[in-house]
Short mmCIF file of C-alpha atoms in Angstrom, two decimals:
data_model
loop_
_atom_site.label_atom_id
_atom_site.label_comp_id
_atom_site.label_asym_id
_atom_site.label_seq_id
_atom_site.Cartn_x
_atom_site.Cartn_y
_atom_site.Cartn_z
CA PHE A 822 0.00 0.00 0.00
CA ASP A 823 2.91 2.35 -0.82
CA GLY A 824 3.79 2.78 2.84
CA ALA A 825 0.39 4.24 3.78
CA SER A 826 -0.82 4.00 7.36
CA PHE A 827 -4.44 3.16 8.19
CA GLY A 828 -5.79 4.46 11.49
CA ALA A 829 -5.60 1.95 14.33
CA GLY A 830 -4.23 -0.71 11.99
CA GLY A 831 -1.10 1.21 11.03
CA GLN A 832 0.83 -0.01 8.01
CA TYR A 833 -0.43 -3.09 6.15
CA GLU A 834 1.11 -5.83 4.05
CA THR A 835 -0.28 -8.53 1.77
CA LEU A 836 0.69 -12.20 1.71
CA SER A 837 -0.31 -14.41 -1.23
CA GLY A 838 0.20 -18.13 -1.46
CA ARG A 839 -1.24 -21.58 -1.92
CA ALA A 840 -2.72 -23.98 0.61
CA PHE A 841 -2.02 -27.66 -0.07
CA GLY A 842 -4.73 -29.65 1.65
CA GLU A 843 -6.12 -33.13 1.85
CA LEU A 844 -9.52 -34.47 2.87
CA ASP A 845 -10.51 -37.74 4.44
CA PRO A 846 -13.32 -38.93 2.14
CA LYS A 847 -14.81 -40.95 5.00
CA HIS A 848 -14.88 -38.10 7.51
CA PRO A 849 -18.44 -37.14 8.58
CA ARG A 850 -17.78 -33.51 7.62
CA ASN A 851 -16.71 -34.50 4.09
CA VAL A 852 -18.95 -37.40 3.05
CA ILE A 853 -21.58 -34.94 1.81
CA ILE A 854 -19.26 -33.88 -1.03
CA GLN A 855 -20.67 -35.26 -4.28
CA TYR A 856 -18.34 -37.84 -5.87
CA ILE A 857 -15.65 -37.58 -3.16
CA ARG A 858 -15.60 -41.39 -2.86
CA LEU A 859 -14.81 -41.51 -6.60
CA ALA A 860 -11.94 -39.00 -6.43
CA PRO A 861 -8.33 -40.19 -6.71
CA VAL A 862 -6.53 -40.54 -3.37
CA ASN A 863 -2.91 -40.32 -2.28
CA ALA A 864 -0.92 -43.00 -0.44
CA ARG A 865 -2.71 -42.10 2.81
CA GLY A 866 -6.13 -42.54 1.22
CA MET A 867 -6.74 -38.77 1.19
CA VAL A 868 -8.21 -36.54 -1.52
CA GLU A 869 -5.89 -33.65 -2.31
CA TYR A 870 -6.59 -30.06 -3.37
CA VAL A 871 -4.66 -26.81 -3.83
CA ALA A 872 -6.31 -23.46 -2.99
CA THR A 873 -4.91 -19.97 -3.35
CA PHE A 874 -5.19 -17.38 -0.58
CA HIS A 875 -4.52 -13.65 -0.17
CA VAL A 876 -4.08 -12.16 3.31
CA VAL A 877 -4.24 -8.41 4.03
CA LYS A 878 -2.89 -7.77 7.55
CA PRO A 879 -1.27 -5.15 9.79
CA ILE A 880 2.51 -5.38 9.71
CA ASP A 881 2.38 -5.03 13.48
CA MET A 882 -0.15 -7.67 14.49
CA SER A 883 -0.44 -6.15 17.98
CA LYS A 884 -2.60 -3.53 16.23
CA ALA A 885 -4.99 -6.13 14.79
CA SER A 886 -8.63 -5.90 15.86
CA GLY A 887 -9.10 -9.66 16.22
CA LEU A 888 -11.51 -9.83 13.25
CA ILE A 889 -10.89 -11.65 9.96
CA TRP A 890 -13.16 -10.97 7.00
CA HIS A 891 -13.14 -14.16 4.91
CA ASP A 892 -14.30 -12.88 1.52
CA VAL A 893 -15.63 -15.19 -1.19
CA PRO A 894 -14.16 -14.36 -4.63
CA ASN A 895 -16.81 -13.87 -7.31
CA ARG A 896 -15.82 -15.94 -10.34
CA GLY A 897 -12.19 -15.94 -9.24
CA ARG A 898 -11.86 -12.19 -8.67
CA ARG A 899 -9.65 -11.68 -5.60
CA VAL A 900 -11.06 -9.52 -2.79
CA VAL A 901 -9.00 -6.95 -0.83
CA ILE A 902 -10.62 -5.40 2.23
CA PRO A 903 -11.23 -1.63 1.91
CA ALA A 904 -9.29 1.12 3.66
CA ALA A 905 -12.07 1.64 6.23
CA GLU A 906 -11.63 -1.92 7.51
CA ARG A 907 -7.85 -1.61 7.49
CA ALA A 908 -8.24 1.54 9.60
CA MET A 909 -9.90 -0.58 12.29
CA GLY A 910 -7.12 -3.15 12.29
CA ASP A 911 -9.15 -5.88 10.58
CA VAL A 912 -7.52 -8.72 8.65
CA GLY A 913 -8.72 -9.64 5.17
CA LEU A 914 -8.64 -13.16 3.74
CA SER A 915 -9.63 -14.09 0.19
CA SER A 916 -9.30 -17.73 -0.85
CA GLY A 917 -10.19 -19.97 -3.75
CA TRP A 918 -13.24 -22.22 -3.94
CA GLN A 919 -14.32 -22.51 -7.59
CA GLY A 920 -12.55 -25.39 -9.29
CA ASP A 921 -14.13 -25.66 -12.73
CA ASN A 922 -10.99 -24.16 -14.30
CA ALA A 923 -12.94 -22.04 -16.77
CA GLY A 924 -12.77 -18.35 -17.60
CA ASN A 925 -11.87 -16.20 -14.57
CA THR A 926 -11.50 -19.26 -12.34
CA ALA A 927 -8.58 -20.66 -14.36
CA PRO A 928 -5.29 -20.38 -12.43
CA GLY A 929 -3.75 -16.92 -12.74
CA PRO A 930 -1.50 -14.60 -10.71
CA ASN A 931 -4.18 -12.17 -9.52
CA ASN A 932 -7.25 -14.33 -8.98
CA ASP A 933 -8.19 -16.96 -6.41
CA TRP A 934 -8.94 -20.52 -7.46
CA VAL A 935 -8.86 -24.09 -6.24
CA THR A 936 -7.60 -27.19 -8.02
CA VAL A 937 -9.93 -30.13 -7.40
CA PRO A 938 -9.79 -33.73 -8.65
CA ILE A 939 -11.81 -35.28 -11.45
CA ALA A 940 -14.01 -38.20 -10.44
CA ARG A 941 -13.70 -41.61 -12.11
CA ASN A 942 -15.68 -44.82 -11.89
CA PRO A 943 -14.40 -47.45 -9.40
CA ASP A 944 -12.82 -49.37 -12.29
CA GLY A 945 -10.96 -46.25 -13.41
CA SER A 946 -13.13 -45.56 -16.43
CA THR A 947 -14.44 -42.12 -17.34
CA ILE A 948 -17.70 -40.92 -15.79
CA THR A 949 -20.20 -39.54 -18.27
CA GLY A 950 -23.57 -37.86 -17.98
CA GLN A 951 -26.00 -35.61 -19.81
CA VAL A 952 -25.58 -31.83 -19.63
CA LEU A 953 -27.91 -29.05 -20.80
CA ALA A 954 -26.40 -25.82 -22.17
CA ARG A 955 -27.97 -22.79 -23.82
CA ILE A 956 -27.14 -19.91 -26.18
CA ILE A 957 -29.43 -16.86 -26.16
CA ASN A 958 -29.40 -13.35 -27.65
CA ARG A 959 -26.79 -14.19 -30.25
CA SER A 960 -26.81 -13.53 -34.01
CA GLY A 961 -24.59 -13.76 -37.03
CA PRO A 962 -22.33 -16.30 -38.74
CA HIS A 963 -19.64 -16.50 -36.05
CA SER A 964 -19.57 -19.40 -33.60
CA GLN A 965 -20.88 -18.79 -30.09
CA PRO A 966 -19.62 -20.15 -26.74
CA LEU A 967 -21.70 -22.19 -24.32
CA ILE A 968 -21.80 -19.75 -21.39
CA VAL A 969 -23.09 -19.93 -17.81
CA GLN A 970 -23.55 -16.27 -16.83
CA THR A 971 -20.01 -15.05 -17.70
CA ASN A 972 -17.87 -18.21 -17.81
CA PRO A 973 -17.76 -21.17 -20.20
CA VAL A 974 -19.79 -24.27 -19.40
CA PRO A 975 -17.11 -26.39 -17.68
CA SER A 976 -18.27 -29.82 -18.88
CA LYS A 977 -16.53 -31.12 -22.00
CA PRO A 978 -18.32 -33.35 -24.54
CA THR A 979 -17.33 -36.99 -24.86
CA THR A 980 -17.30 -36.61 -28.65
CA HIS A 981 -17.61 -33.96 -31.37
CA ASP A 982 -19.96 -36.27 -33.29
CA THR A 983 -23.09 -34.11 -33.52
CA ARG A 984 -25.24 -37.20 -33.98
CA GLN A 985 -24.59 -37.93 -30.29
CA ALA A 986 -26.17 -34.65 -29.13
CA VAL A 987 -29.45 -32.79 -29.66
CA LEU A 988 -29.47 -29.10 -30.61
CA VAL A 989 -32.80 -27.29 -30.96
CA SER A 990 -33.94 -23.73 -31.54
CA ARG A 991 -36.95 -22.25 -29.76
CA ALA A 992 -39.13 -19.31 -30.72
CA HIS A 993 -40.71 -18.75 -27.31
CA GLU A 994 -40.50 -19.97 -23.72
CA SER A 995 -42.78 -19.03 -20.85
CA ILE A 996 -41.68 -18.84 -17.22
CA ASP A 997 -43.86 -21.86 -16.40
CA GLY A 998 -42.11 -24.02 -18.99
CA LYS A 999 -44.35 -23.83 -22.06
CA VAL A 1000 -42.27 -23.99 -25.25
CA THR A 1001 -43.45 -23.06 -28.74
CA GLY A 1002 -41.71 -23.04 -32.10
CA GLU A 1003 -39.10 -25.67 -31.24
CA LYS A 1004 -37.13 -27.08 -34.17
CA LYS A 1005 -34.38 -29.67 -34.12
CA ILE A 1006 -31.26 -28.56 -35.99
CA LEU A 1007 -29.90 -31.24 -38.32
CA HIS A 1008 -26.65 -32.77 -37.13
CA THR A 1009 -25.10 -31.83 -40.48
CA ASP A 1010 -25.93 -28.14 -39.90
CA TRP A 1011 -23.87 -27.55 -36.74
CA ALA A 1012 -20.47 -28.44 -35.30
CA TRP A 1013 -18.48 -28.36 -32.08
CA ALA A 1014 -16.18 -25.68 -33.44
CA ARG A 1015 -15.07 -22.07 -33.69
CA CYS A 1016 -15.87 -20.37 -36.97
CA GLY A 1017 -15.72 -16.84 -38.33
CA GLY A 1018 -13.21 -14.10 -37.65
CA GLU A 1019 -9.78 -15.69 -37.26
CA HIS A 1020 -11.26 -19.15 -37.84
CA PRO A 1021 -12.42 -20.76 -41.08
CA PRO A 1022 -16.16 -20.81 -41.94
CA PHE A 1023 -18.39 -23.76 -41.13
CA PRO A 1024 -17.47 -26.43 -40.07
CA GLY A 1025 -14.68 -24.35 -38.49
CA THR A 1026 -11.96 -25.38 -36.04
CA PRO A 1027 -12.95 -28.10 -33.51
CA ASP A 1028 -13.58 -26.76 -30.01
CA ASP A 1029 -15.14 -28.18 -26.81
CA HIS A 1030 -16.96 -24.99 -25.81
CA HIS A 1031 -18.11 -23.32 -29.06
CA ILE A 1032 -20.98 -24.11 -31.42
CA CYS A 1033 -20.84 -23.23 -35.12
CA LEU A 1034 -24.08 -23.11 -37.13
CA LYS A 1035 -24.03 -23.63 -40.88
CA HIS A 1036 -26.62 -20.88 -41.39
CA GLY A 1037 -25.64 -18.67 -38.45
CA PHE A 1038 -27.48 -17.65 -35.27
CA ASN A 1039 -30.77 -15.75 -35.07
CA ALA A 1040 -31.15 -13.41 -32.07
CA LYS A 1041 -34.92 -14.04 -32.04
CA LEU A 1042 -34.32 -17.69 -31.16
CA ALA A 1043 -33.02 -19.50 -28.09
CA TYR A 1044 -30.71 -22.45 -28.71
CA GLN A 1045 -30.58 -25.43 -26.36
CA LEU A 1046 -28.06 -28.26 -26.48
CA VAL A 1047 -28.23 -31.57 -24.63
CA TYR A 1048 -25.02 -33.59 -24.86
CA THR A 1049 -23.04 -36.28 -23.06
CA ALA A 1050 -20.22 -34.82 -20.98
CA LYS A 1051 -17.19 -36.51 -19.44
CA GLY A 1052 -14.92 -36.19 -16.41
CA PRO A 1053 -16.88 -34.26 -13.77
CA TYR A 1054 -14.86 -32.12 -11.38
CA VAL A 1055 -15.42 -32.89 -7.69
CA LEU A 1056 -16.48 -29.27 -7.25
CA GLY A 1057 -17.82 -29.73 -3.71
CA VAL A 1058 -14.20 -29.94 -2.55
CA GLY A 1059 -14.27 -26.15 -2.94
CA PHE A 1060 -16.51 -25.88 0.15
CA ALA A 1061 -14.06 -27.93 2.22
CA ALA A 1062 -11.05 -26.00 0.92
CA PHE A 1063 -12.69 -22.69 1.85
CA ARG A 1064 -13.54 -24.05 5.31
CA ASP A 1065 -10.05 -25.46 5.89
CA VAL A 1066 -8.24 -22.25 4.93
CA ALA A 1067 -10.46 -20.27 7.32
CA SER A 1068 -9.90 -22.81 10.09
CA PHE A 1069 -6.11 -22.70 9.64
CA PHE A 1070 -5.85 -18.92 9.94
CA LYS A 1071 -8.24 -18.91 12.91
CA TYR A 1072 -6.83 -21.78 14.96
CA ALA A 1073 -3.43 -23.07 13.76
CA ALA A 1074 -0.03 -21.98 15.03
CA LYS A 1075 1.76 -23.47 12.03
CA ASP A 1076 1.19 -25.85 9.14
CA ASP A 1077 2.27 -29.49 8.95
CA GLU A 1078 5.72 -28.51 7.65
CA GLY A 1079 6.32 -25.91 10.35
CA THR A 1080 5.46 -22.76 8.37
CA PRO A 1081 4.04 -20.27 10.92
CA ASN A 1082 0.50 -18.95 10.61
CA PRO A 1083 1.13 -15.20 10.05
CA VAL A 1084 -1.93 -14.22 12.13
CA ALA A 1085 -1.63 -16.94 14.79
CA GLY A 1086 -3.02 -16.09 18.20
CA THR A 1087 -4.67 -12.85 17.08
CA VAL A 1088 -8.01 -14.03 15.65
CA THR A 1089 -11.09 -13.80 17.86
CA TRP A 1090 -13.81 -13.67 15.21
CA THR A 1091 -14.11 -14.84 11.59
CA ILE A 1092 -16.90 -13.46 9.41
CA SER A 1093 -17.52 -14.86 5.93
CA ARG A 1094 -18.80 -12.42 3.32
CA GLY A 1095 -19.92 -12.70 -0.29
CA GLN A 1096 -22.00 -10.79 -2.80
CA SER A 1097 -24.31 -12.22 -5.46
CA GLN A 1098 -22.79 -15.51 -6.67
CA SER A 1099 -20.44 -15.43 -3.68
CA GLY A 1100 -23.36 -14.93 -1.29
CA ASN A 1101 -25.11 -17.90 -2.86
CA PHE A 1102 -21.95 -19.89 -2.15
CA LEU A 1103 -22.18 -18.91 1.54
CA ARG A 1104 -25.82 -20.00 1.80
CA GLN A 1105 -24.88 -23.40 0.37
CA LEU A 1106 -21.76 -23.69 2.54
CA ILE A 1107 -23.91 -23.17 5.63
CA HIS A 1108 -26.61 -25.56 4.42
CA LEU A 1109 -24.12 -28.37 3.78
CA GLY A 1110 -22.53 -28.03 7.21
CA PHE A 1111 -19.13 -26.59 6.28
CA THR A 1112 -19.34 -24.30 9.30
CA GLN A 1113 -17.55 -26.99 11.31
CA ASP A 1114 -14.01 -28.18 10.57
CA GLU A 1115 -12.64 -31.71 10.71
CA SER A 1116 -11.70 -31.16 14.37
CA ASN A 1117 -15.36 -30.32 15.13
CA ARG A 1118 -14.59 -26.65 15.81
CA LYS A 1119 -16.85 -23.76 14.82
CA VAL A 1120 -15.27 -21.95 11.86
CA TYR A 1121 -17.43 -18.85 11.33
CA ASP A 1122 -18.79 -16.49 13.97
CA GLY A 1123 -20.72 -14.47 11.39
CA ALA A 1124 -21.85 -14.65 7.76
CA TRP A 1125 -22.90 -11.84 5.44
CA PRO A 1126 -24.54 -13.06 2.19
CA ILE A 1127 -25.27 -9.92 0.13
CA ILE A 1128 -27.97 -9.77 -2.60
CA ALA A 1129 -27.98 -13.57 -2.63
CA GLY A 1130 -31.41 -15.18 -2.88
CA LYS A 1131 -30.56 -18.79 -3.69
CA ARG A 1132 -27.87 -21.42 -3.29
CA ILE A 1133 -25.14 -22.34 -5.72
CA ALA A 1134 -25.00 -25.38 -8.02
CA LEU A 1135 -21.56 -26.50 -6.85
CA ASN A 1136 -22.04 -29.77 -4.99
CA VAL A 1137 -23.75 -31.58 -7.86
CA ARG A 1138 -22.49 -33.82 -10.63
CA PHE A 1139 -21.39 -31.74 -13.64
CA GLY A 1140 -22.11 -28.62 -11.57
CA MET A 1141 -22.30 -25.12 -13.03
CA PRO A 1142 -21.45 -22.73 -10.19
CA ASP A 1143 -21.61 -19.63 -12.40
CA GLY A 1144 -25.38 -19.83 -12.85
CA ALA A 1145 -27.63 -16.97 -11.69
CA GLN A 1146 -30.83 -19.06 -11.54
CA LYS A 1147 -32.17 -17.89 -14.85
CA LEU A 1148 -34.59 -20.18 -16.66
CA TYR A 1149 -33.30 -23.78 -16.67
CA GLU A 1150 -30.35 -23.00 -14.37
CA ALA A 1151 -29.82 -25.00 -11.18
CA GLY A 1152 -29.77 -23.42 -7.74
CA ALA A 1153 -33.29 -23.79 -6.34
CA GLU A 1154 -32.93 -27.37 -5.11
CA GLY A 1155 -33.77 -28.05 -1.47
CA PRO A 1156 -34.82 -25.45 1.09
CA GLN A 1157 -34.23 -21.79 0.25
CA TRP A 1158 -35.19 -20.56 3.72
CA TRP A 1159 -33.26 -20.50 6.99
CA THR A 1160 -35.64 -22.19 9.43
CA ASP A 1161 -37.48 -25.50 9.02
CA TRP A 1162 -40.52 -24.99 6.78
CA PRO A 1163 -42.82 -27.36 4.84
CA ASP A 1164 -42.44 -27.69 1.08
CA THR A 1165 -45.67 -29.41 0.05
CA VAL A 1166 -45.65 -27.94 -3.47
CA ARG A 1167 -42.50 -29.88 -4.37
CA GLY A 1168 -43.22 -32.76 -2.00
CA LEU A 1169 -40.02 -32.23 -0.04
CA PRO A 1170 -39.55 -32.73 3.72
CA THR A 1171 -39.76 -29.90 6.24
CA LYS A 1172 -36.19 -28.58 6.28
CA GLY A 1173 -34.14 -25.37 6.44
CA ILE A 1174 -30.69 -24.09 5.52
CA LEU A 1175 -29.57 -24.10 9.17
CA ASP A 1176 -30.40 -27.76 9.91
CA ARG A 1177 -26.83 -29.08 9.92
CA CYS A 1178 -25.12 -26.23 11.75
CA THR A 1179 -27.91 -26.24 14.33
CA ALA A 1180 -27.27 -29.92 15.01
CA THR A 1181 -23.55 -29.22 15.58
CA ASN A 1182 -24.01 -25.86 17.32
CA THR A 1183 -21.82 -24.13 14.71
CA CYS A 1184 -24.28 -21.70 13.09
CA PRO A 1185 -22.88 -18.19 12.55
CA LYS A 1186 -24.81 -15.01 13.19
CA ILE A 1187 -26.19 -13.97 9.81
CA ILE A 1188 -27.04 -10.62 8.21
CA GLU A 1189 -28.56 -10.64 4.73
CA HIS A 1190 -29.88 -7.81 2.59
CA PHE A 1191 -31.53 -7.60 -0.81
CA GLY A 1192 -32.78 -5.22 -3.48
CA SER A 1193 -35.69 -5.49 -5.88
CA ALA A 1194 -33.73 -7.42 -8.53
CA GLU A 1195 -33.44 -10.43 -6.24
CA ALA A 1196 -37.18 -10.38 -5.49
CA TRP A 1197 -38.45 -10.03 -9.04
CA GLY A 1198 -35.71 -11.56 -11.17
CA LEU A 1199 -33.80 -14.11 -9.10
CA ASN A 1200 -36.46 -16.14 -7.26
CA LEU A 1201 -35.87 -14.59 -3.85
CA SER A 1202 -39.55 -14.75 -2.84
CA ALA A 1203 -39.45 -18.47 -2.03
CA GLY A 1204 -36.96 -17.75 0.74
CA PHE A 1205 -39.47 -15.32 2.28
CA VAL A 1206 -42.78 -17.16 1.86
CA GLY A 1207 -41.92 -20.75 0.83
CA THR A 1208 -43.19 -22.54 -2.25
CA SER A 1209 -46.81 -22.27 -1.12
CA ALA A 1210 -46.48 -18.47 -0.76
CA ASP A 1211 -49.26 -18.34 1.81
CA LYS A 1212 -47.38 -17.28 4.96
CA ASP A 1213 -44.26 -15.38 5.93
CA ILE A 1214 -41.50 -17.72 7.10
CA PRO A 1215 -40.24 -16.57 10.53
CA LEU A 1216 -36.57 -15.72 10.87
CA PRO A 1217 -34.42 -17.62 13.38
CA ALA A 1218 -32.92 -15.67 16.27
CA ASN A 1219 -29.46 -15.62 14.64
CA VAL A 1220 -30.63 -14.06 11.33
CA ARG A 1221 -31.24 -10.39 10.52
CA ARG A 1222 -32.77 -9.44 7.17
CA TYR A 1223 -32.95 -6.08 5.42
CA TYR A 1224 -34.85 -5.42 2.21
CA ILE A 1225 -33.90 -2.21 0.39
CA PRO A 1226 -36.53 -1.49 -2.30
CA SER A 1227 -35.90 0.57 -5.40
CA THR A 1228 -36.75 4.24 -5.23
CA ALA A 1229 -36.80 7.09 -7.76
CA ASP A 1230 -35.60 9.68 -5.23
CA ARG A 1231 -32.17 8.74 -3.88
CA LYS A 1232 -32.39 11.42 -1.18
CA SER A 1233 -35.37 9.66 0.38
CA THR A 1234 -33.73 6.24 0.52
CA ARG A 1235 -33.55 4.77 4.00
CA LEU A 1236 -33.04 1.35 5.54
CA ASN A 1237 -36.40 0.01 6.65
CA SER A 1238 -36.19 -3.07 8.81
CA SER A 1239 -39.87 -3.18 9.67
CA HIS A 1240 -41.85 -6.33 9.01
CA ILE A 1241 -43.21 -6.54 5.45
CA PRO A 1242 -45.87 -9.27 4.96
CA LEU A 1243 -44.67 -10.46 1.54
CA SER A 1244 -47.34 -13.14 1.40
CA ARG A 1245 -49.80 -10.31 0.85
CA MET A 1246 -47.78 -8.67 -1.93
CA PRO A 1247 -49.00 -9.29 -5.51
#
């Protein structure tokens, strides 16, 4: 920070590195990770990962406040705590969790990522499965990538033989799933390839993530591809890696090779924080019980999911963690509310996001806040009123919620924490 001094925290420094970790696939805290029993193991029978981290700390740790902000990178983008938090002596920690190795989450010098294993069948053969991908609002003769929000779809096809996949175009889709004007595109009229620009015209240059159409794309149509993918990443390891890095900086004096923890003995509280996709990650981390480490210690004292109305599609086979819960994107599975609540519409048991941490007494104190986009565009309402939408779901004692509605007059904006009966909203 160019020698600058920040209030009570004084001068700060940054430390960047990698955490080499391993997980016991049979440990009760880890067995919930999808495919972990099919991940390769080392000589000790452990599943290995590598996660990056970035620490922002006072040079003189006697000036530290005792608080670590554990920030969740959004699509790999490293987080550095602001000057106001440095002025209070807080410590910042950003660490990798997204292991699909695509777009911004691919290893790089200034982003945070995690390397996770690829699952294989018990006999060593490749795991395959069907994946759905979409292309919308695209036109022209150039090829188009299969994108989830801003990153490529991470799942690679088993073959470029277009006869082994189904590509359709659609003229219209309704929010309740009614489709009109669907046409199957002949397998001879498209290719797994890049075409146009620097690449030759159809059938183009073979590529795992781009689709080339013989007659080009029409922006008035949506394109949907169902194909067989191979080699799923064990993406749920990202939850455990995030938990383990936080636990190390909170509790450990040194690592297994004797490297000292640079903030050892100074951490009293750890608060996890994430916005949008990163907040969805936090909701899922809490729901899956990664608030407790392998030594059964509470990892997070607080959690702050910001404008996050769902959970993330990370701990699923062929997961797509970049999704924003648009039409046909995963993220609404299971309970979307904190406390136990019936889900008769979907025929699911009475459950809540806090079930597992309540059972282990490791739930953090939670503050969440939203704007109108989450309510009207990102399926937030189910978290407020359930799938039946007939009653407000009560908040547990450890949760505080703030809803900040849109307003035309910025001068009149205020934080209103009064009770709003959303079940009576249109």
